[in-house]
JSON list of C-alpha atoms in Angstrom, two decimals:
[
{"chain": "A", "resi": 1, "resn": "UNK", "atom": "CA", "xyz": [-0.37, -5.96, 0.40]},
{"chain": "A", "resi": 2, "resn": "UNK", "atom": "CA", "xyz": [-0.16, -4.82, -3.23]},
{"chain": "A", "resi": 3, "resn": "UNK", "atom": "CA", "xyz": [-0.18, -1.39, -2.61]},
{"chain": "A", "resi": 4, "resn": "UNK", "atom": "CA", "xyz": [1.77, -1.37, 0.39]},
{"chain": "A", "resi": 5, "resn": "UNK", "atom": "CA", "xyz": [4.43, -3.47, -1.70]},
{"chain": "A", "resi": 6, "resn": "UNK", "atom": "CA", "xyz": [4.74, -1.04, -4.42]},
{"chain": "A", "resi": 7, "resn": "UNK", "atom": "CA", "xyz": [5.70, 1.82, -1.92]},
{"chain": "A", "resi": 8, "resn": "UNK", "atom": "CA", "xyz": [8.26, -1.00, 0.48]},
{"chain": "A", "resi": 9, "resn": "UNK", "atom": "CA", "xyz": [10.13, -2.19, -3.17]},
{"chain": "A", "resi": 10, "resn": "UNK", "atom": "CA", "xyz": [12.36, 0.84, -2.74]},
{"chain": "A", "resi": 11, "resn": "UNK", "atom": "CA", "xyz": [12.88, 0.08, 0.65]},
{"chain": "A", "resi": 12, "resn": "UNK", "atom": "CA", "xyz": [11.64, 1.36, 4.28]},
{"chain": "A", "resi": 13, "resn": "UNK", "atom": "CA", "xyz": [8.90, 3.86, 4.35]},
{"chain": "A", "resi": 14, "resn": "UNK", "atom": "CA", "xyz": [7.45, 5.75, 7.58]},
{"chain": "A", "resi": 15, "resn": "UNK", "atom": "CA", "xyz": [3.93, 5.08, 7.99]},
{"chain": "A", "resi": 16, "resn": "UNK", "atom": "CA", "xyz": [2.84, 8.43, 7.52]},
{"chain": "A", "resi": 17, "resn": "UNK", "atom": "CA", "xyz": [4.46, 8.34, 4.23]},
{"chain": "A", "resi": 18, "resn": "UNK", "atom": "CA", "xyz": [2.46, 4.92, 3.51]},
{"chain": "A", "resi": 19, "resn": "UNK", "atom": "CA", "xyz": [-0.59, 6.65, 4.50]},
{"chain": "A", "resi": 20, "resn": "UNK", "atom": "CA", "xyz": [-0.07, 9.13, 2.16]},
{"chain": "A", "resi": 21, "resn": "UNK", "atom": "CA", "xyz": [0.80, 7.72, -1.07]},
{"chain": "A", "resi": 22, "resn": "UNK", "atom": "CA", "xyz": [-2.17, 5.74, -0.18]},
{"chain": "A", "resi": 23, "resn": "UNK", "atom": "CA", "xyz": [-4.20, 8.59, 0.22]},
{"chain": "A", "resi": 24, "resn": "UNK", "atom": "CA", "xyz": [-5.29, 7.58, 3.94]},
{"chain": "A", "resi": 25, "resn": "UNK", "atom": "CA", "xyz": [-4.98, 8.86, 7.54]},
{"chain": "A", "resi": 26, "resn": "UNK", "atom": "CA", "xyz": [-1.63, 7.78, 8.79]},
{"chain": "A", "resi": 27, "resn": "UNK", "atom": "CA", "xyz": [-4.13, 5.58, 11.79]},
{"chain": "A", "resi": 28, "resn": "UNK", "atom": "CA", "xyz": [-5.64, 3.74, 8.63]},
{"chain": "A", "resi": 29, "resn": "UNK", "atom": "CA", "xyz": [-2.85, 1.28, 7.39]},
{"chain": "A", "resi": 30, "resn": "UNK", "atom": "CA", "xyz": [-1.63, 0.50, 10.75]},
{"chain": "A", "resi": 31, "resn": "UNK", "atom": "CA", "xyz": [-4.05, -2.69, 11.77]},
{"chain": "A", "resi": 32, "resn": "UNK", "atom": "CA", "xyz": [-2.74, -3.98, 8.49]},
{"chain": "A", "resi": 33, "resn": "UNK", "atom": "CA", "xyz": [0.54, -3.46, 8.82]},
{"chain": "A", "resi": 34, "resn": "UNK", "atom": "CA", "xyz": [0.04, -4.84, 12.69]},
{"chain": "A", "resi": 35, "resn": "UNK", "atom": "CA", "xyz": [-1.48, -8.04, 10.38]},
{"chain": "A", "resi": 36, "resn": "UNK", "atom": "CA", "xyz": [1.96, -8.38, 7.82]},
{"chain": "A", "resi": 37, "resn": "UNK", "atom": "CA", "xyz": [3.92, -8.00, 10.58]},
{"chain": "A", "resi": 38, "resn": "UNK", "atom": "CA", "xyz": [2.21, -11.13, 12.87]},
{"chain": "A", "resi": 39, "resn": "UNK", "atom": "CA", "xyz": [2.50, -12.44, 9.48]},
{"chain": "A", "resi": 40, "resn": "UNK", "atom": "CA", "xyz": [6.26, -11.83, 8.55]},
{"chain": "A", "resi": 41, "resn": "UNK", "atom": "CA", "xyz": [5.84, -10.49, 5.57]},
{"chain": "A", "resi": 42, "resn": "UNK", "atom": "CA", "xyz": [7.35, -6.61, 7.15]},
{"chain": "A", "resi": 43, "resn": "UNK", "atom": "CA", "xyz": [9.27, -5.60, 9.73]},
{"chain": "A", "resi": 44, "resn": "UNK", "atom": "CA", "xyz": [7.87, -2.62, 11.93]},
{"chain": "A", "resi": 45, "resn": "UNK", "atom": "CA", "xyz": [10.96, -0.48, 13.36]},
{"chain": "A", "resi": 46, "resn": "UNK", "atom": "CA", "xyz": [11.01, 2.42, 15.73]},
{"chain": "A", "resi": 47, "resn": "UNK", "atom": "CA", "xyz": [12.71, 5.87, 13.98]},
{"chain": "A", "resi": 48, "resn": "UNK", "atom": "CA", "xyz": [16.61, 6.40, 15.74]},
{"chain": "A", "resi": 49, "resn": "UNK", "atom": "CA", "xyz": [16.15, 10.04, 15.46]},
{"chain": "A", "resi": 50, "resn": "UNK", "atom": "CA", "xyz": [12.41, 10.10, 16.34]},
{"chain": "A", "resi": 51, "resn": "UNK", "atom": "CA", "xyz": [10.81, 7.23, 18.37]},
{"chain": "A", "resi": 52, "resn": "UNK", "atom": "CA", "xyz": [7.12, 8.18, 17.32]},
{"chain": "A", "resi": 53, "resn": "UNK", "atom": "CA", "xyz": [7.83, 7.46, 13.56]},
{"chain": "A", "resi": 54, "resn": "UNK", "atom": "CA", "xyz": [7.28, 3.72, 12.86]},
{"chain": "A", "resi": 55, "resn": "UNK", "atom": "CA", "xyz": [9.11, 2.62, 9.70]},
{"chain": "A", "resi": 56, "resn": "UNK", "atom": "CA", "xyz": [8.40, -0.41, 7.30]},
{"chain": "A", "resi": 57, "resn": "UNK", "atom": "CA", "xyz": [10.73, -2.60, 5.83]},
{"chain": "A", "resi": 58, "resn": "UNK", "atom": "CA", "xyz": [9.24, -5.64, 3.43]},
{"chain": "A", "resi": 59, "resn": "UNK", "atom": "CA", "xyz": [10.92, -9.36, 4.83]},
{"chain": "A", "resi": 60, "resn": "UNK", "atom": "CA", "xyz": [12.25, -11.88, 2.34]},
{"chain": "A", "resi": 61, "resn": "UNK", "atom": "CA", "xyz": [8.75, -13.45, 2.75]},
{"chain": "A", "resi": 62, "resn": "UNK", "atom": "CA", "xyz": [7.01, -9.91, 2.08]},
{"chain": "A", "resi": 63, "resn": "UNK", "atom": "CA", "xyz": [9.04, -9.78, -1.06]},
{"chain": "A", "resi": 64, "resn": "UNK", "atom": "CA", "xyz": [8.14, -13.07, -2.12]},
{"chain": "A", "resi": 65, "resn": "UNK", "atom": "CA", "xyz": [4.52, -12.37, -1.81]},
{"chain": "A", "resi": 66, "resn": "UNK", "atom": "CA", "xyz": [4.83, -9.09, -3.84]},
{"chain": "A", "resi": 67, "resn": "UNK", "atom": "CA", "xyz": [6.33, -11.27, -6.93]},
{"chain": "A", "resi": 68, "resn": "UNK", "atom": "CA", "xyz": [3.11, -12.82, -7.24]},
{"chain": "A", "resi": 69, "resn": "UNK", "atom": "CA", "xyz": [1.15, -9.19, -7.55]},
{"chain": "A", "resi": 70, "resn": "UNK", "atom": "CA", "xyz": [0.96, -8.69, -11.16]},
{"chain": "A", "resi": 71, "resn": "UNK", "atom": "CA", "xyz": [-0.61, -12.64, -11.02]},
{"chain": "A", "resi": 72, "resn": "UNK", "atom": "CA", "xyz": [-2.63, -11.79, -8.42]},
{"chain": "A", "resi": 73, "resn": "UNK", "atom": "CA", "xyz": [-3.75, -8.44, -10.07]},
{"chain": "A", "resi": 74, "resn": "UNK", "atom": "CA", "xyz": [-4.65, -9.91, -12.96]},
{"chain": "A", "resi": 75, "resn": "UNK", "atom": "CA", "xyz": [-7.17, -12.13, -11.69]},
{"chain": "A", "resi": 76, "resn": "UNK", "atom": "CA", "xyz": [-8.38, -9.24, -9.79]},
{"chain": "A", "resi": 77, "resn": "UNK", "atom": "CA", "xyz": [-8.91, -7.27, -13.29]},
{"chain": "A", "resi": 78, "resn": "UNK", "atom": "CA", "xyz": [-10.30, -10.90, -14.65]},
{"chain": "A", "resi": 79, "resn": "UNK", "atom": "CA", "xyz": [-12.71, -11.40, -12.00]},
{"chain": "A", "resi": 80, "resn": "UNK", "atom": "CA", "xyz": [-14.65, -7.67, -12.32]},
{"chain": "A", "resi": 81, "resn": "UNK", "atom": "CA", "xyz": [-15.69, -8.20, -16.70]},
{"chain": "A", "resi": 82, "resn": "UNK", "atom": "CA", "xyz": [-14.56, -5.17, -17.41]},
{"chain": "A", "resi": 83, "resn": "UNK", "atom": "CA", "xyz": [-12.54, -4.59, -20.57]},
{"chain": "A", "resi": 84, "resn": "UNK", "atom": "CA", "xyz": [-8.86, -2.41, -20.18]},
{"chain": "A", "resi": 85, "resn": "UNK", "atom": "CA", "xyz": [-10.47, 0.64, -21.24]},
{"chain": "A", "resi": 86, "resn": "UNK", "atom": "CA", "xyz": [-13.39, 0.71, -18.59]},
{"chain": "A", "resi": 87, "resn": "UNK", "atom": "CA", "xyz": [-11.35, -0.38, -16.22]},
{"chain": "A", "resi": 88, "resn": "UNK", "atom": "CA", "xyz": [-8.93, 2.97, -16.63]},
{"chain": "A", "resi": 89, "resn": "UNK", "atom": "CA", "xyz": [-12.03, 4.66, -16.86]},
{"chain": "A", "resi": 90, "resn": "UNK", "atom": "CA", "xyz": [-13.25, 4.15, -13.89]},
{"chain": "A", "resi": 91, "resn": "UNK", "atom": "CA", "xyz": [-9.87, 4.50, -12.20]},
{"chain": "A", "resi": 92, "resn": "UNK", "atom": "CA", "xyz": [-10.00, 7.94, -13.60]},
{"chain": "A", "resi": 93, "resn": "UNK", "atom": "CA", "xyz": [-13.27, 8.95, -12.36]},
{"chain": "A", "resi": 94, "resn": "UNK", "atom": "CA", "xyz": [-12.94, 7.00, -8.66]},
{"chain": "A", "resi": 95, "resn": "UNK", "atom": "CA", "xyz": [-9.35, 9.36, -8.90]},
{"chain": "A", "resi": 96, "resn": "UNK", "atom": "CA", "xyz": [-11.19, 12.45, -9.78]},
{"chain": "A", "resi": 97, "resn": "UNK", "atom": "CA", "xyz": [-13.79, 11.71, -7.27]},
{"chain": "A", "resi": 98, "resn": "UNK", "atom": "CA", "xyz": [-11.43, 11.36, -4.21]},
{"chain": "A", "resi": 99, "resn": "UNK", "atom": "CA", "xyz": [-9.26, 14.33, -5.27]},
{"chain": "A", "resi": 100, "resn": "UNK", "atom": "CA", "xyz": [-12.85, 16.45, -5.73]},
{"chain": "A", "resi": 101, "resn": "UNK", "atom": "CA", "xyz": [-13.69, 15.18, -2.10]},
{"chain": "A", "resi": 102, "resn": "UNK", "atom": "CA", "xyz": [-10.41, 16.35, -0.24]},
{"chain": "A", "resi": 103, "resn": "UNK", "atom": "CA", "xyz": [-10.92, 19.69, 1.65]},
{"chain": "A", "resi": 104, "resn": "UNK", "atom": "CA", "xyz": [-9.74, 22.82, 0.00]}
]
């Protein structure tokens, strides 16, 4: 929900777009957007112009949930013992890994 709220704050996104700022196939996100939905924490809606784009709109309760990410982040960051620094370091490398994995 984190990352999916950090894309929805500026308001509806297609899931392909989802997909890809998450750096997934657009098929990946869906069974957890399926879940937030059953959940009411986003709205799934059909595109006007183009029926097989889905867009996704965070709910007032999707919103509220997304408040609590930097608390729930933290504890996240709390719970692995790593300082700051090797934390970003390993972001780095787990960023450089999946960028040297994509196909040319």
């Amino acid at each position: 929900m984190i990352g999916l709220g950090d894309s929805l704050e500026i308001g509806r996104q297609s899931v392909g777009a989802l997909a890809g700022q998450m750096r997934m196939d657009t098929s990946t996100p869906t069974p957890l957007i399926k879940r937030l939905e059953a959940l009411g924490r986003v709205l799934r809606r059909r595109g006007e112009t183009d029926e097989r784009q889905v867009f996704v709109h965070l709910t007032r309760g999707g919103r509220a949930l997304h408040a609590k990410a930097p608390e729930i982040t933290a504890c996240m960051v709390e719970g692995t013992g790593l300082t700051a620094e090797e934390l970003h370091r390993l972001q780095d490398l787990l960023r450089r890994l999946s960028e040297g994995l994509q196909p040319a």
